[in-house]
mmCIF file of C-alpha atoms in Angstrom:
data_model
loop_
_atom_site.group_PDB
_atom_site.id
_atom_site.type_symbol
_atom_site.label_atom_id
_atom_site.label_comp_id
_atom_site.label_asym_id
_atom_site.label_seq_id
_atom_site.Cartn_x
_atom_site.Cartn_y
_atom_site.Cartn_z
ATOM 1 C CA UNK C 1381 51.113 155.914 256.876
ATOM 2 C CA UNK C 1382 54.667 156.721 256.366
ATOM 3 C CA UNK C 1383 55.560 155.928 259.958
ATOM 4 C CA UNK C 1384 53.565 152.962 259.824
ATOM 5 C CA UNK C 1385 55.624 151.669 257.031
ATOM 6 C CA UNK C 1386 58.871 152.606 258.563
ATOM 7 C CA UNK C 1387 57.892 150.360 262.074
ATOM 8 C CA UNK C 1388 57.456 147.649 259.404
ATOM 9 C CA UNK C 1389 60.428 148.027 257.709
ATOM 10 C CA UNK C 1390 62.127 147.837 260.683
ATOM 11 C CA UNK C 1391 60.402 144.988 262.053
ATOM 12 C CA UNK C 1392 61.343 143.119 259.351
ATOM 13 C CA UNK C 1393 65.084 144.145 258.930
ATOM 14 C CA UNK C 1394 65.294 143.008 262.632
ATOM 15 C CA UNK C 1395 63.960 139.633 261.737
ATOM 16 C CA UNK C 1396 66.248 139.046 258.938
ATOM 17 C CA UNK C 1397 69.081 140.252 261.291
ATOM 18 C CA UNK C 1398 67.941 137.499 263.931
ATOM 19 C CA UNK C 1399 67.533 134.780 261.935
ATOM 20 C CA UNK C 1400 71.113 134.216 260.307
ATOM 21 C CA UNK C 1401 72.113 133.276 263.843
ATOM 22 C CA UNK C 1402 69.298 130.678 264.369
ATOM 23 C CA UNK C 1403 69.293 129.348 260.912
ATOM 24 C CA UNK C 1404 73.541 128.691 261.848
ATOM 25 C CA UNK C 1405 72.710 127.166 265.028
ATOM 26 C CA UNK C 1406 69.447 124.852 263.542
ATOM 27 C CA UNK C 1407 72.531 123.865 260.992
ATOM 28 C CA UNK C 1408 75.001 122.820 263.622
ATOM 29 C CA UNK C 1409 72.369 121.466 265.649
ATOM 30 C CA UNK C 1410 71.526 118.857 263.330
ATOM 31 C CA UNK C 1411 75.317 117.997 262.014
ATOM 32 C CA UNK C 1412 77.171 115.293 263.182
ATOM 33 C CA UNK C 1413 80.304 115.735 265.159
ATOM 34 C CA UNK C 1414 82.220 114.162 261.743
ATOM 35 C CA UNK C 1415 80.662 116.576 259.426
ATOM 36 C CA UNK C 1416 81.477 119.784 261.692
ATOM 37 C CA UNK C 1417 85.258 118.716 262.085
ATOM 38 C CA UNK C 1418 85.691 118.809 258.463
ATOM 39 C CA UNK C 1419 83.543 121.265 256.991
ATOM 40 C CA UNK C 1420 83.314 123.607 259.809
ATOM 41 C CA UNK C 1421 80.099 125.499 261.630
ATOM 42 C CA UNK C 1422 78.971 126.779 257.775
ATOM 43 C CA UNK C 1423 79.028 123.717 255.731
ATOM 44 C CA UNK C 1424 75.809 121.796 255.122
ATOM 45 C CA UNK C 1425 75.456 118.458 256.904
ATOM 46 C CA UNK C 1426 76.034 115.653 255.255
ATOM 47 C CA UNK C 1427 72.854 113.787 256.884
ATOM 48 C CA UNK C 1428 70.699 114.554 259.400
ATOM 49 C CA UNK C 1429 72.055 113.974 262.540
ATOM 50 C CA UNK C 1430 69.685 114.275 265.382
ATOM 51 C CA UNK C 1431 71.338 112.252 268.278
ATOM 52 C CA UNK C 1432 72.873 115.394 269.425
ATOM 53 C CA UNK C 1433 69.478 116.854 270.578
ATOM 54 C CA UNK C 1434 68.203 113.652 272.201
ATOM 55 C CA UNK C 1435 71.609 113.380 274.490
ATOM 56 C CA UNK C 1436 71.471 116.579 275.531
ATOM 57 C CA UNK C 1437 67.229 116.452 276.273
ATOM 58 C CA UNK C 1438 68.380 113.455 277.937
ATOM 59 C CA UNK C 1439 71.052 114.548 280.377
ATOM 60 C CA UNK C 1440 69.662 117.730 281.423
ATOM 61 C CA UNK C 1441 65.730 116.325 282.051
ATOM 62 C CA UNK C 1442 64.803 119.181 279.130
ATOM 63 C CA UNK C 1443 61.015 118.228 279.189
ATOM 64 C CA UNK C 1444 61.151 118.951 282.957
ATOM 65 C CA UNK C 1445 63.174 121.652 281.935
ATOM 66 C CA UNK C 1446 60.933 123.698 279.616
ATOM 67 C CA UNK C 1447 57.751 122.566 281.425
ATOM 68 C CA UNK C 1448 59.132 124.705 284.684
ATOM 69 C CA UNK C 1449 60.029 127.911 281.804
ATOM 70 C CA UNK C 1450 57.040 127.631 280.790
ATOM 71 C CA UNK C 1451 54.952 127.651 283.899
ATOM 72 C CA UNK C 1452 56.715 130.437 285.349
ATOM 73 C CA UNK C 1453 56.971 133.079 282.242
ATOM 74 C CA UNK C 1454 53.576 132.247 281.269
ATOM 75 C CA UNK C 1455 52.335 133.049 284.743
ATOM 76 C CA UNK C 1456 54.735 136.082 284.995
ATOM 77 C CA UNK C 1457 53.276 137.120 281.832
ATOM 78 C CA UNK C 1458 50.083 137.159 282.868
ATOM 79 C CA UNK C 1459 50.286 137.886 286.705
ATOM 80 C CA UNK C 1460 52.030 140.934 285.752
ATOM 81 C CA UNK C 1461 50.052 142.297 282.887
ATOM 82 C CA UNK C 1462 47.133 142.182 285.290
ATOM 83 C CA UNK C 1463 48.544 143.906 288.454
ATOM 84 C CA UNK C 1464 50.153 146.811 285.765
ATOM 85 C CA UNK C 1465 46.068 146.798 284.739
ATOM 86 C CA UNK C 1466 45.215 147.348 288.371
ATOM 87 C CA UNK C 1467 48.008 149.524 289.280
ATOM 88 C CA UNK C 1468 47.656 151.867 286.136
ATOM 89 C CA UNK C 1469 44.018 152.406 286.202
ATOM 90 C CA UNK C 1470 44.462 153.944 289.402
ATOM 91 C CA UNK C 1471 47.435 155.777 288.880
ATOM 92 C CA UNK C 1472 46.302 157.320 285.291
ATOM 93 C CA UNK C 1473 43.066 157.492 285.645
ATOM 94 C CA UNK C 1474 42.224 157.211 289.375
ATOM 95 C CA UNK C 1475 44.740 160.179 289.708
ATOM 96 C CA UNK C 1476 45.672 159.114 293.073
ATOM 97 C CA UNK C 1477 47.752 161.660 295.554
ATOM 98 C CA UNK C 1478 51.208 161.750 294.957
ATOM 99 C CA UNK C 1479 51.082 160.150 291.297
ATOM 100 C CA UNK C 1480 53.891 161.906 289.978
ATOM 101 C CA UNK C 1481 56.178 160.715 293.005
ATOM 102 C CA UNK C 1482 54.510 156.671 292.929
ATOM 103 C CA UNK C 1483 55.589 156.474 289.212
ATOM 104 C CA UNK C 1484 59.146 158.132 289.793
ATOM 105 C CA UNK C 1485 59.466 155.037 292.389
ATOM 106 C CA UNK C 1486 58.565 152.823 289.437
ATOM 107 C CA UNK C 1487 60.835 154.205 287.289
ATOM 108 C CA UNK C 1488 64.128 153.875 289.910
ATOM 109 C CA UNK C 1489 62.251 150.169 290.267
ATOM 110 C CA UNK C 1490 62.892 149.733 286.190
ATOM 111 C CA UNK C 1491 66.686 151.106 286.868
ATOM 112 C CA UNK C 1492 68.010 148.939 289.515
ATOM 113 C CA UNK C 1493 70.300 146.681 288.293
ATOM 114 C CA UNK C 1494 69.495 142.772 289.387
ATOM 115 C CA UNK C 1495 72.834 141.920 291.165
ATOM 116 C CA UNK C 1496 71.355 144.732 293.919
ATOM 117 C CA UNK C 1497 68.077 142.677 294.350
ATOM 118 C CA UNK C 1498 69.790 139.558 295.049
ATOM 119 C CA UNK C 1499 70.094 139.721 298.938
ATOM 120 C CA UNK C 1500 67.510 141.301 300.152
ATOM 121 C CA UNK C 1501 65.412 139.134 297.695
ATOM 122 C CA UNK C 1502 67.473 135.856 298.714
ATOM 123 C CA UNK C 1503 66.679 136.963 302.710
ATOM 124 C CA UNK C 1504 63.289 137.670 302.358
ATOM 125 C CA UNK C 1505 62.927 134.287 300.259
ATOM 126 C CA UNK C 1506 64.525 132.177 303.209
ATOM 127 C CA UNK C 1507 62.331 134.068 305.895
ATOM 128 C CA UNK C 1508 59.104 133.363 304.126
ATOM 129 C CA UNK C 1509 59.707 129.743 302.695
ATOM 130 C CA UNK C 1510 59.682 130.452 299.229
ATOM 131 C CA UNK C 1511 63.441 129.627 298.478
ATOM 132 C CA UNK C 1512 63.925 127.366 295.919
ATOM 133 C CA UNK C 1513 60.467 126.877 294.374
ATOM 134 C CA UNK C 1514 59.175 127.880 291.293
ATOM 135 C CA UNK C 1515 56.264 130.265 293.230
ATOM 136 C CA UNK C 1516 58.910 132.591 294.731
ATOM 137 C CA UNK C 1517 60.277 133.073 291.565
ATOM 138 C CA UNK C 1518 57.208 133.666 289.942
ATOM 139 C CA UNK C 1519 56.131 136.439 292.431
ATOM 140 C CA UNK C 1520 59.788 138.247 292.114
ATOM 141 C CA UNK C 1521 59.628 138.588 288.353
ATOM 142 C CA UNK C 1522 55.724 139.543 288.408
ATOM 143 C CA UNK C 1523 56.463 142.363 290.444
ATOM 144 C CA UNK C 1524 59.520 142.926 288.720
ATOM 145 C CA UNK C 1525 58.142 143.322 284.860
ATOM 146 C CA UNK C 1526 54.875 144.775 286.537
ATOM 147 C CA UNK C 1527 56.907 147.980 287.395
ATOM 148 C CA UNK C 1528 57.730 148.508 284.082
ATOM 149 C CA UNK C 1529 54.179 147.700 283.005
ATOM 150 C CA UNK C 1530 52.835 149.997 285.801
ATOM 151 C CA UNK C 1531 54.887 152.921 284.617
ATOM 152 C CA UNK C 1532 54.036 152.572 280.649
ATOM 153 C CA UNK C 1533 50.605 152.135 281.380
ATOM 154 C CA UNK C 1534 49.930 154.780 283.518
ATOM 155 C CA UNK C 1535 51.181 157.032 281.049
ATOM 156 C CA UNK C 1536 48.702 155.442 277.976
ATOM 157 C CA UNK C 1537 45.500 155.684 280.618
ATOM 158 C CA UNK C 1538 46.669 158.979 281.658
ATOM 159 C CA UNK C 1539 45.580 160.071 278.038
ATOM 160 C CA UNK C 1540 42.469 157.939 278.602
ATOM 161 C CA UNK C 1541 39.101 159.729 276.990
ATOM 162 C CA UNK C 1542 37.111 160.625 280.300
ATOM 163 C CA UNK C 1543 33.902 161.733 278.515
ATOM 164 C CA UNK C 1544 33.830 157.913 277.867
ATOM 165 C CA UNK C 1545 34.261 156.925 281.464
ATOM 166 C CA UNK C 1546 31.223 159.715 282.185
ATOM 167 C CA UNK C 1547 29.190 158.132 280.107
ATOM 168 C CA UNK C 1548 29.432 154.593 281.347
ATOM 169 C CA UNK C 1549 29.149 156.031 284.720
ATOM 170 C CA UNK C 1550 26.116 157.742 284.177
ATOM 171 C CA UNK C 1551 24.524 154.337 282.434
ATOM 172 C CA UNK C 1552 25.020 153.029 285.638
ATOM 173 C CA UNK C 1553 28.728 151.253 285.144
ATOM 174 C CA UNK C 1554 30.774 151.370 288.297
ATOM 175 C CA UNK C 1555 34.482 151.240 288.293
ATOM 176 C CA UNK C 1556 35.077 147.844 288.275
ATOM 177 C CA UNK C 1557 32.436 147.572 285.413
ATOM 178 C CA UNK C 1558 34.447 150.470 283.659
ATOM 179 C CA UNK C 1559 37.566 148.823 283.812
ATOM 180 C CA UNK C 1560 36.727 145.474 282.176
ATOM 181 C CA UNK C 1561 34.105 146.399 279.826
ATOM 182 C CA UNK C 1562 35.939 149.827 278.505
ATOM 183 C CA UNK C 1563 39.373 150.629 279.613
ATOM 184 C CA UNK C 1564 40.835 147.145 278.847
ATOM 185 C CA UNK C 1565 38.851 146.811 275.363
ATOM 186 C CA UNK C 1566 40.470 149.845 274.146
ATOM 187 C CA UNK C 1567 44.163 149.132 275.861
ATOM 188 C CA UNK C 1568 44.127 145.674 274.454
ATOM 189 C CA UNK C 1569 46.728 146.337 271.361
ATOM 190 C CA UNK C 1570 49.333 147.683 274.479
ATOM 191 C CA UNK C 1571 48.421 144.840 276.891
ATOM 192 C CA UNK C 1572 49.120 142.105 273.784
ATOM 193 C CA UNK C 1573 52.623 143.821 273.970
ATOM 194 C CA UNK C 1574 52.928 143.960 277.229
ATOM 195 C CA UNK C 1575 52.255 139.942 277.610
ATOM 196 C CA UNK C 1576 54.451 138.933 274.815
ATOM 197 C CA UNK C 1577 57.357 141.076 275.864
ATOM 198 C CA UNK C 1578 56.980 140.100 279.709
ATOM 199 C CA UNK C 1579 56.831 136.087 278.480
ATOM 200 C CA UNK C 1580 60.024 136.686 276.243
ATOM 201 C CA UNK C 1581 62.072 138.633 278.992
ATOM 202 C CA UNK C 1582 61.040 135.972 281.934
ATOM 203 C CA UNK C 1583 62.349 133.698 279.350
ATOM 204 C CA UNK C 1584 65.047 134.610 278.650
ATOM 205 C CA UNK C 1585 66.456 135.551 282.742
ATOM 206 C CA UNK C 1586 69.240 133.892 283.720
ATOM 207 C CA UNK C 1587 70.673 135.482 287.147
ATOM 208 C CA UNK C 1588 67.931 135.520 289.196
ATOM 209 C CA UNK C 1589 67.304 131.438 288.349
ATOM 210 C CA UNK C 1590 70.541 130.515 289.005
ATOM 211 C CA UNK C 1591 70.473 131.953 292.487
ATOM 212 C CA UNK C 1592 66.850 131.070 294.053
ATOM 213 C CA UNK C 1593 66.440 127.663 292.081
ATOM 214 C CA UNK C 1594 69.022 125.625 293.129
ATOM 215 C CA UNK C 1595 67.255 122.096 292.889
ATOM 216 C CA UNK C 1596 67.884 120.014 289.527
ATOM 217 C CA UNK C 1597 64.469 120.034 289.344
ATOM 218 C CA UNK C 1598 63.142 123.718 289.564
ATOM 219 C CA UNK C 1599 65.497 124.915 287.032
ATOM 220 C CA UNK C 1600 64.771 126.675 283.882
ATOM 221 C CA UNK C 1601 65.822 125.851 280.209
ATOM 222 C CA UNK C 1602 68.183 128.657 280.656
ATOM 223 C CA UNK C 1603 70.196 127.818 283.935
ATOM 224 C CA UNK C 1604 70.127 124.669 282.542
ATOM 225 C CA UNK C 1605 71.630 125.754 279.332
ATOM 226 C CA UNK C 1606 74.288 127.740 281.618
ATOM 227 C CA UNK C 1607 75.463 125.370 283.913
ATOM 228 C CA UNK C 1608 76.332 122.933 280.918
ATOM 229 C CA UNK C 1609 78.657 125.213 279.084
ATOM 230 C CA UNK C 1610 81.916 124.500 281.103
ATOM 231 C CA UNK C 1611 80.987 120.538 280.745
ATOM 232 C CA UNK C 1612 84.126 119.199 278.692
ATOM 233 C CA UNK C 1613 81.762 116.101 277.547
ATOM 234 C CA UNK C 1614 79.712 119.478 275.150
ATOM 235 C CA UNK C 1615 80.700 118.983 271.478
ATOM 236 C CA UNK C 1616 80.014 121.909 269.325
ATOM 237 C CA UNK C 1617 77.228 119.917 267.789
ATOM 238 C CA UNK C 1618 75.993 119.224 271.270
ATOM 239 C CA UNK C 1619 76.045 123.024 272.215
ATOM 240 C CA UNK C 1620 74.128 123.892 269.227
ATOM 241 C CA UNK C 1621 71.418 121.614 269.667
ATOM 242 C CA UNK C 1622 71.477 122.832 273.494
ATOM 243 C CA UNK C 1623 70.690 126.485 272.203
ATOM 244 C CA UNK C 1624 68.607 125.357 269.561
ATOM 245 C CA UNK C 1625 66.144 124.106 272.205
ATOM 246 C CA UNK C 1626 66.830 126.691 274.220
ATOM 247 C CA UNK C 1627 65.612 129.463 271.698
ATOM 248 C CA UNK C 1628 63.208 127.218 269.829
ATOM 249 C CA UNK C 1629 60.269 127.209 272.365
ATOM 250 C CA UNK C 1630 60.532 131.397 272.481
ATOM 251 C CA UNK C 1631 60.779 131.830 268.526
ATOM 252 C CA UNK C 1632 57.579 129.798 268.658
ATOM 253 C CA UNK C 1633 55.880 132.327 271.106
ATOM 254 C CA UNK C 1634 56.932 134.947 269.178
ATOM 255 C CA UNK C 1635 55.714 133.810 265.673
ATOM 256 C CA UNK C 1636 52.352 133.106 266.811
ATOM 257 C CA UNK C 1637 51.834 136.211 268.642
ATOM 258 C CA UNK C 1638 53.756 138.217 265.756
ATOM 259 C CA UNK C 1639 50.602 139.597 264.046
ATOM 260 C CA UNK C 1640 49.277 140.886 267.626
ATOM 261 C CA UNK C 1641 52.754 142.273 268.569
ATOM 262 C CA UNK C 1642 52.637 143.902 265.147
ATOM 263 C CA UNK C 1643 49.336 145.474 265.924
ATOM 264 C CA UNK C 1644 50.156 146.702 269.131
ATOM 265 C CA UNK C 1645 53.499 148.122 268.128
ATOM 266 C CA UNK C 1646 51.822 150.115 264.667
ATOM 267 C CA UNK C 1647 48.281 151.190 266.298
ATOM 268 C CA UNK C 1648 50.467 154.728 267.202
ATOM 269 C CA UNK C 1649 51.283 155.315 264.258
ATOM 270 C CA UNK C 1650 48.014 154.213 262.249
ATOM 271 C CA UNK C 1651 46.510 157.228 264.814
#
């Protein structure tokens, strides 16, 4: 109980710590140019001032925008939740040859930094016709955060119960069978991490964006976000509404999934 009060505790120290930034960007974000001149990023606005945030939706296309973030973290999310599934059922409790070695290969995979990735990753792309659409990108982070899911799974289903698997096999449940009806059931609480963590990161990746989506029209909210920060026509009022509804779409994620990331996080330490 102790450490389950202490992951709390944290949990909500880290909150408070990440929302004094976001409640000074909402601030600015909703402050007319005027008002931030003379009062500066901390004073309270004077009315609310919203034209900010429709100039900038306006001039970057943001709908089109966050429509493209969200199709491709939400399919990262769950593309790569499900081959980590496949991959660590075999791995921790298929107990395939060489299973020490397979998950040293996904740990190096989880090391590499993503500046190494870029041309072989940018080749391949161009060979294969996926350059510049929002499909190769998918399939590069999916196998991307699915190494890291591969290699935390396998160790949770390494610790798996196997009486339980020898019963369902002996009611007649075959491996397949197993897998859906038992092993995911139980692994739910880490999967619910897993899919909230994967969404968040594939949000939040800029690099890799910027150098297979080139078109206007492909980007994400973050590129998009990016490539307007040198624009001399960005007031500060303008930039804050930018990151506002860059981060607002996330937070949103993340506070209705909160309760299951909380379970999944504390289900340790309740054992």
């Amino acid at each position: 109980m102790i450490r389950k009060y202490s992951v709390l505790v944290s949990l909500t120290v880290l909150a408070v710590v990440m929302l004094v930034p976001f409640a000074i960007v909402t601030l600015n974000a909703v402050k007319s140019p005027a008002d931030y001149s003379s009062g500066g990023p901390l004073s309270l606005p004077g009315s609310l001032y919203l034209d900010g945030i429709v100039q900038f939706w306006n001039r970057v296309d943001f709908g089109g925008k966050l429509w493209n973030s969200l199709l491709i973290s939400g399919s990262v999310a769950v593309l790569a939740v499900l081959l980590s599934v496949f991959n660590a059922y075999a791995l921790g409790i298929g107990r395939v040859r060489g299973r020490t070695w397979i998950l040293v290969v996904f740990l190096v995979a989880n090391t590499l930094p993503q500046e190494a990735l870029v041309y072989p990753l940018y080749y391949l792309s161009k060979q294969v016709g996926l350059y510049d659409t929002r499909l190769g990108v998918i399939i590069i982070f999916t196998v991307i955060q699915s190494a890291f899911g591969t290699y935390l799974l396998a160790s949770v289903l390494g610790r798996f119960p196997h009486e339980i698997l020898e019963a369902a096999a002996i009611d007649g449940a075959g491996k397949w069978r197993a897998l859906w009806r038992i092993v995911v059931p139980i692994s739910r609480p880490t999967l619910s991490v897993l899919l909230v963590f994967f969404f968040i990161w594939t949000w939040n990746e800029f690099f890799l964006p910027l150098v297979f989506l080139i078109s206007n029209e492909n980007q994400t909210v973050p590129v998009a976000l990016g490539v307007l920060q040198g624009d001399k026509m960005m007031d500060a009022t303008m930039s804050s509404a930018s990151a506002l509804l860059g981060i607002l779409p996330a937070v949103v994620f993340f506070l209705i999934f909160q309760r299951t990331l909380t379970r999944g996080v504390t289900v340790g330490a309740i054992k």
